CSV table of N, CA and C in Angstrom, one decimal:
chain,number,residue,atom,x,y,z
A,1,UNK,N,185.8,-15.3,212.8
A,1,UNK,CA,185.3,-13.7,212.2
A,1,UNK,C,185.1,-12.3,212.2
A,2,UNK,N,186.1,-12.3,213.5
A,2,UNK,CA,185.6,-10.5,213.9
A,2,UNK,C,186.9,-9.3,213.5
A,3,UNK,N,188.0,-10.4,212.4
A,3,UNK,CA,188.7,-9.6,212.1
A,3,UNK,C,188.9,-8.6,212.8
A,4,UNK,N,189.2,-7.3,212.6
A,4,UNK,CA,190.2,-6.5,213.6
A,4,UNK,C,189.0,-5.5,214.6
A,5,UNK,N,188.8,-6.4,215.5
A,5,UNK,CA,187.7,-5.9,216.5
A,5,UNK,C,188.0,-4.6,217.5
A,6,UNK,N,188.9,-3.7,217.0
A,6,UNK,CA,189.7,-2.6,217.9
A,6,UNK,C,188.2,-1.9,218.4
A,7,UNK,N,187.8,-1.6,219.7
A,7,UNK,CA,187.0,-1.1,220.4
A,7,UNK,C,187.0,-1.2,221.7
A,8,UNK,N,187.0,0.3,222.1
A,8,UNK,CA,186.8,0.8,224.2
A,8,UNK,C,186.0,0.3,224.2
A,9,UNK,N,185.3,-0.8,223.8
A,9,UNK,CA,183.9,-1.4,224.6
A,9,UNK,C,184.8,-2.6,225.0
A,10,UNK,N,185.6,-3.0,224.8
A,10,UNK,CA,186.0,-4.0,224.9
A,10,UNK,C,187.2,-3.9,226.4
A,11,UNK,N,186.8,-4.3,227.4
A,11,UNK,CA,187.0,-4.3,228.7
A,11,UNK,C,186.9,-5.8,229.5
A,12,UNK,N,187.5,-4.8,230.9
A,12,UNK,CA,187.9,-6.7,231.9
A,12,UNK,C,186.1,-7.1,232.1
A,13,UNK,N,185.7,-8.4,231.9
A,13,UNK,CA,184.4,-8.6,232.7
A,13,UNK,C,184.1,-8.9,231.0
A,14,UNK,N,184.1,-8.2,230.2
A,14,UNK,CA,183.1,-8.0,228.9
A,14,UNK,C,183.4,-9.5,228.3
A,15,UNK,N,181.7,-9.6,227.5
A,15,UNK,CA,182.2,-11.0,226.8
A,15,UNK,C,181.7,-10.9,225.3
A,16,UNK,N,182.1,-11.5,224.5
A,16,UNK,CA,182.7,-11.5,223.1
A,16,UNK,C,182.1,-12.5,222.2
A,17,UNK,N,181.1,-12.4,221.8
A,17,UNK,CA,180.2,-13.4,221.0
A,17,UNK,C,180.9,-13.2,219.5
A,18,UNK,N,181.1,-14.9,219.0
A,18,UNK,CA,181.4,-14.6,217.3
A,18,UNK,C,180.7,-15.7,216.9
A,19,UNK,N,180.0,-15.3,215.6
A,19,UNK,CA,179.6,-16.7,214.7
A,19,UNK,C,180.4,-17.5,214.3
A,20,UNK,N,180.2,-19.0,215.0
A,20,UNK,CA,180.8,-19.8,214.2
A,20,UNK,C,180.8,-20.1,212.4
A,21,UNK,N,181.1,-20.1,211.6
A,21,UNK,CA,180.9,-20.1,210.4
A,21,UNK,C,181.2,-21.3,209.9
A,22,UNK,N,182.5,-22.3,210.3
A,22,UNK,CA,182.5,-23.3,209.7
A,22,UNK,C,182.7,-24.8,210.6
A,23,UNK,N,182.5,-25.4,210.7
A,23,UNK,CA,182.8,-27.1,211.7
A,23,UNK,C,183.8,-26.7,211.9
A,24,UNK,N,184.4,-27.2,213.3
A,24,UNK,CA,185.7,-27.1,213.4
A,24,UNK,C,186.4,-25.6,214.3
A,25,UNK,N,185.8,-24.7,213.5
A,25,UNK,CA,186.5,-23.1,213.4
A,25,UNK,C,187.5,-22.7,214.4
A,26,UNK,N,188.5,-22.9,213.8
A,26,UNK,CA,189.6,-22.1,215.3
A,26,UNK,C,189.4,-20.3,216.2
A,27,UNK,N,190.4,-20.6,216.8
A,27,UNK,CA,190.3,-19.5,217.7
A,27,UNK,C,191.8,-18.7,217.6
A,28,UNK,N,192.0,-17.2,217.4
A,28,UNK,CA,193.1,-16.8,217.4
A,28,UNK,C,192.9,-15.4,218.3
A,29,UNK,N,194.2,-14.2,218.2
A,29,UNK,CA,194.2,-13.6,218.7
A,29,UNK,C,195.6,-13.0,219.0
A,30,UNK,N,195.3,-11.4,219.0
A,30,UNK,CA,196.8,-10.8,218.5
A,30,UNK,C,196.8,-9.5,218.8
A,31,UNK,N,198.3,-8.7,218.9
A,31,UNK,CA,198.1,-7.4,218.1
A,31,UNK,C,197.3,-6.3,219.3
A,32,UNK,N,197.6,-6.6,220.5
A,32,UNK,CA,196.9,-6.2,221.7
A,32,UNK,C,197.2,-4.3,221.8
A,33,UNK,N,196.1,-3.6,221.6
A,33,UNK,CA,196.4,-2.2,222.0
A,33,UNK,C,196.2,-1.5,223.6
A,34,UNK,N,197.2,-1.1,224.1
A,34,UNK,CA,196.1,-0.5,224.9
A,34,UNK,C,195.3,1.5,224.8
A,35,UNK,N,195.5,1.8,223.6
A,35,UNK,CA,194.7,2.6,224.3
A,35,UNK,C,194.2,2.5,222.4
A,36,UNK,N,193.2,3.0,221.4
A,36,UNK,CA,192.8,2.8,220.1
A,36,UNK,C,191.6,3.6,219.6
A,37,UNK,N,191.2,4.6,219.0
A,37,UNK,CA,189.4,4.6,218.6
A,37,UNK,C,188.9,4.1,217.8
A,38,UNK,N,187.7,3.7,218.1
A,38,UNK,CA,187.0,3.2,217.3
A,38,UNK,C,187.3,2.9,215.8
A,39,UNK,N,187.6,1.2,215.9
A,39,UNK,CA,188.4,0.5,214.6
A,39,UNK,C,189.6,0.8,214.0
A,40,UNK,N,190.0,0.7,213.0
A,40,UNK,CA,191.6,0.6,212.6
A,40,UNK,C,191.7,2.3,211.8
A,41,UNK,N,190.5,2.3,211.4
A,41,UNK,CA,190.7,4.1,210.0
A,41,UNK,C,191.3,4.5,211.0
A,42,UNK,N,191.4,4.8,212.3
A,42,UNK,CA,191.9,5.8,213.0
A,42,UNK,C,193.1,5.8,212.8
A,43,UNK,N,194.0,5.1,212.6
A,43,UNK,CA,195.5,5.5,211.9
A,43,UNK,C,196.5,5.2,212.9
A,44,UNK,N,195.8,5.1,214.2
A,44,UNK,CA,197.3,5.0,215.3
A,44,UNK,C,196.7,4.3,216.5
A,45,UNK,N,197.3,3.5,216.9
A,45,UNK,CA,197.4,2.9,218.3
A,45,UNK,C,198.7,3.0,219.1
A,46,UNK,N,198.1,3.0,220.3
A,46,UNK,CA,199.4,1.7,221.6
A,46,UNK,C,199.7,1.0,221.6
A,47,UNK,N,200.5,0.5,221.1
A,47,UNK,CA,201.0,-0.8,221.1
A,47,UNK,C,201.2,-1.4,222.2
A,48,UNK,N,201.0,-2.6,222.9
A,48,UNK,CA,201.6,-2.6,224.3
A,48,UNK,C,201.7,-4.4,224.5
A,49,UNK,N,201.7,-4.6,225.3
A,49,UNK,CA,202.1,-5.7,225.9
A,49,UNK,C,201.1,-6.5,226.9
A,50,UNK,N,200.4,-7.2,226.1
A,50,UNK,CA,198.8,-8.1,227.6
A,50,UNK,C,199.3,-9.2,228.1
A,51,UNK,N,198.2,-9.9,229.0
A,51,UNK,CA,198.1,-10.5,229.3
A,51,UNK,C,196.8,-10.8,229.5
A,52,UNK,N,196.1,-11.5,229.1
A,52,UNK,CA,195.1,-12.2,228.9
A,52,UNK,C,194.3,-13.5,229.4
A,53,UNK,N,193.3,-13.4,230.3
A,53,UNK,CA,192.5,-14.7,230.1
A,53,UNK,C,191.7,-14.1,230.2
A,54,UNK,N,191.1,-16.0,229.1
A,54,UNK,CA,190.2,-16.0,228.4
A,54,UNK,C,189.3,-17.5,228.3
A,55,UNK,N,188.2,-17.5,228.7
A,55,UNK,CA,187.6,-18.6,228.8
A,55,UNK,C,186.4,-18.3,227.2
A,56,UNK,N,186.9,-19.9,227.1
A,56,UNK,CA,186.1,-20.2,225.4
A,56,UNK,C,184.6,-20.9,225.5
A,57,UNK,N,183.8,-20.2,225.4
A,57,UNK,CA,182.7,-21.4,225.2
A,57,UNK,C,182.0,-21.3,224.3
A,58,UNK,N,181.5,-23.0,223.5
A,58,UNK,CA,180.9,-22.8,222.1
A,58,UNK,C,179.2,-22.9,222.5
A,59,UNK,N,178.8,-22.5,222.3
A,59,UNK,CA,176.7,-21.8,222.4
A,59,UNK,C,176.5,-22.9,221.3
A,60,UNK,N,175.4,-23.6,221.5
A,60,UNK,CA,175.0,-24.3,220.2
A,60,UNK,C,173.6,-23.7,219.9
A,61,UNK,N,173.0,-23.3,218.7
A,61,UNK,CA,172.2,-22.7,218.6
A,61,UNK,C,170.9,-23.5,218.6
A,62,UNK,N,171.1,-24.7,219.1
A,62,UNK,CA,169.4,-25.6,219.7
A,62,UNK,C,169.6,-25.8,221.0
A,63,UNK,N,170.6,-25.6,221.7
A,63,UNK,CA,170.2,-25.2,222.8
A,63,UNK,C,169.2,-23.8,223.6
A,64,UNK,N,167.9,-24.6,223.8
A,64,UNK,CA,167.1,-24.0,224.4
A,64,UNK,C,167.4,-22.6,225.5
A,65,UNK,N,168.3,-23.2,226.1
A,65,UNK,CA,168.7,-22.1,227.1
A,65,UNK,C,169.5,-20.7,227.5
A,66,UNK,N,169.4,-21.1,225.8
A,66,UNK,CA,170.5,-19.4,225.2
A,66,UNK,C,169.3,-18.3,224.6
A,67,UNK,N,169.8,-17.5,225.2
A,67,UNK,CA,168.4,-16.0,224.6
A,67,UNK,C,168.8,-15.8,223.3
A,68,UNK,N,167.6,-16.5,222.6
A,68,UNK,CA,167.3,-15.5,221.1
A,68,UNK,C,168.7,-14.5,220.8
A,69,UNK,N,168.8,-13.4,221.0
A,69,UNK,CA,169.7,-12.8,220.7
A,69,UNK,C,170.8,-13.0,220.4
A,70,UNK,N,171.3,-13.9,220.7
A,70,UNK,CA,172.5,-15.1,220.8
A,70,UNK,C,172.9,-16.3,219.8
A,71,UNK,N,171.3,-16.3,219.4
A,71,UNK,CA,171.2,-18.1,218.7
A,71,UNK,C,171.3,-17.5,217.1
A,72,UNK,N,171.3,-16.4,216.4
A,72,UNK,CA,171.3,-16.2,215.4
A,72,UNK,C,172.3,-15.1,214.5
A,73,UNK,N,173.5,-15.0,215.6
A,73,UNK,CA,173.9,-13.8,215.2
A,73,UNK,C,174.9,-13.8,214.3
A,74,UNK,N,175.1,-13.0,213.2
A,74,UNK,CA,175.5,-12.3,212.1
A,74,UNK,C,176.6,-11.7,212.1
A,75,UNK,N,176.8,-11.5,213.1
A,75,UNK,CA,178.2,-10.4,213.2
A,75,UNK,C,178.3,-10.1,214.7
A,76,UNK,N,179.8,-10.0,215.0
A,76,UNK,CA,180.4,-10.2,216.2
A,76,UNK,C,179.7,-9.1,217.3
A,77,UNK,N,179.4,-9.6,218.9
A,77,UNK,CA,178.9,-8.5,219.3
A,77,UNK,C,179.1,-8.8,221.1
A,78,UNK,N,180.2,-7.6,221.4
A,78,UNK,CA,180.9,-7.7,222.3
A,78,UNK,C,180.0,-6.8,223.5
A,79,UNK,N,179.8,-7.2,224.8
A,79,UNK,CA,178.7,-7.1,225.8
A,79,UNK,C,179.7,-6.9,226.9
A,80,UNK,N,179.1,-5.6,227.3
A,80,UNK,CA,180.4,-5.5,228.9
A,80,UNK,C,179.0,-5.1,230.1
A,81,UNK,N,179.4,-4.3,231.2
A,81,UNK,CA,178.0,-3.7,232.4
A,81,UNK,C,177.6,-3.0,231.2
A,82,UNK,N,177.9,-1.5,231.1
A,82,UNK,CA,177.3,-1.1,230.3
A,82,UNK,C,176.6,-0.9,228.9
A,83,UNK,N,176.4,-1.9,227.9
A,83,UNK,CA,176.2,-1.4,226.8
A,83,UNK,C,176.6,-2.9,226.0
A,84,UNK,N,176.1,-2.8,224.7
A,84,UNK,CA,175.8,-3.5,223.6
A,84,UNK,C,176.8,-3.1,222.4
A,85,UNK,N,177.4,-3.9,221.9
A,85,UNK,CA,178.6,-3.2,220.7
A,85,UNK,C,178.5,-4.4,219.3
A,86,UNK,N,177.2,-4.1,218.7
A,86,UNK,CA,178.3,-4.8,217.5
A,86,UNK,C,178.6,-3.9,216.4
A,87,UNK,N,179.0,-5.6,215.8
A,87,UNK,CA,180.8,-4.8,215.1
A,87,UNK,C,179.9,-5.1,213.4
A,88,UNK,N,180.1,-4.3,212.5
A,88,UNK,CA,179.5,-4.8,211.2
A,88,UNK,C,180.7,-4.5,210.0
A,89,UNK,N,181.4,-5.7,209.7
A,89,UNK,CA,182.1,-5.8,208.9
A,89,UNK,C,181.7,-5.7,207.5
A,90,UNK,N,181.8,-5.3,206.1
A,90,UNK,CA,181.5,-4.7,204.8
A,90,UNK,C,182.4,-5.9,203.9
A,91,UNK,N,182.1,-6.9,204.1
A,91,UNK,CA,183.7,-7.9,203.6
A,91,UNK,C,182.8,-9.0,202.6
A,92,UNK,N,182.8,-9.4,201.4
A,92,UNK,CA,182.4,-10.4,200.7
A,92,UNK,C,182.3,-11.7,201.5
A,93,UNK,N,180.7,-12.5,201.6
A,93,UNK,CA,180.7,-13.2,202.7
A,93,UNK,C,180.4,-14.7,201.5
A,94,UNK,N,182.0,-15.5,201.1
A,94,UNK,CA,181.9,-16.4,200.6
A,94,UNK,C,181.6,-18.2,201.0
A,95,UNK,N,181.4,-17.6,202.1
A,95,UNK,CA,179.8,-19.4,202.4
A,95,UNK,C,178.5,-18.5,202.0
A,96,UNK,N,177.6,-18.3,201.9
A,96,UNK,CA,176.7,-17.9,201.2
A,96,UNK,C,176.7,-17.4,200.3
A,97,UNK,N,177.3,-16.2,199.7
A,97,UNK,CA,177.0,-15.6,198.5
A,97,UNK,C,177.5,-16.5,197.0
A,98,UNK,N,176.8,-16.7,196.7
A,98,UNK,CA,176.3,-17.9,195.0
A,98,UNK,C,178.2,-17.0,194.2
A,99,UNK,N,179.0,-18.1,193.4
A,99,UNK,CA,180.3,-17.7,192.8
A,99,UNK,C,180.0,-16.9,191.8
């Protein structure tokens, strides 16, 4: 659900929380940039080759040990040692909006 989440907030040690919209949802990633402004609308990016080590954990909404902040996310949240970065996307919500 993150789409193009280009942000300088994403750095070593950052945690990226993505709401899962459908049961069995998959995760994919790619098109890493060594540098880019906030989001794709900047027009340019420094394309680069990256190796990343990711740890994926599924947080269940009914888990009482999870902070309420993460339980009802409707937009991606990136958290690093200095800040929380909320991502907003203006797309049609085909899962919840009536057709």
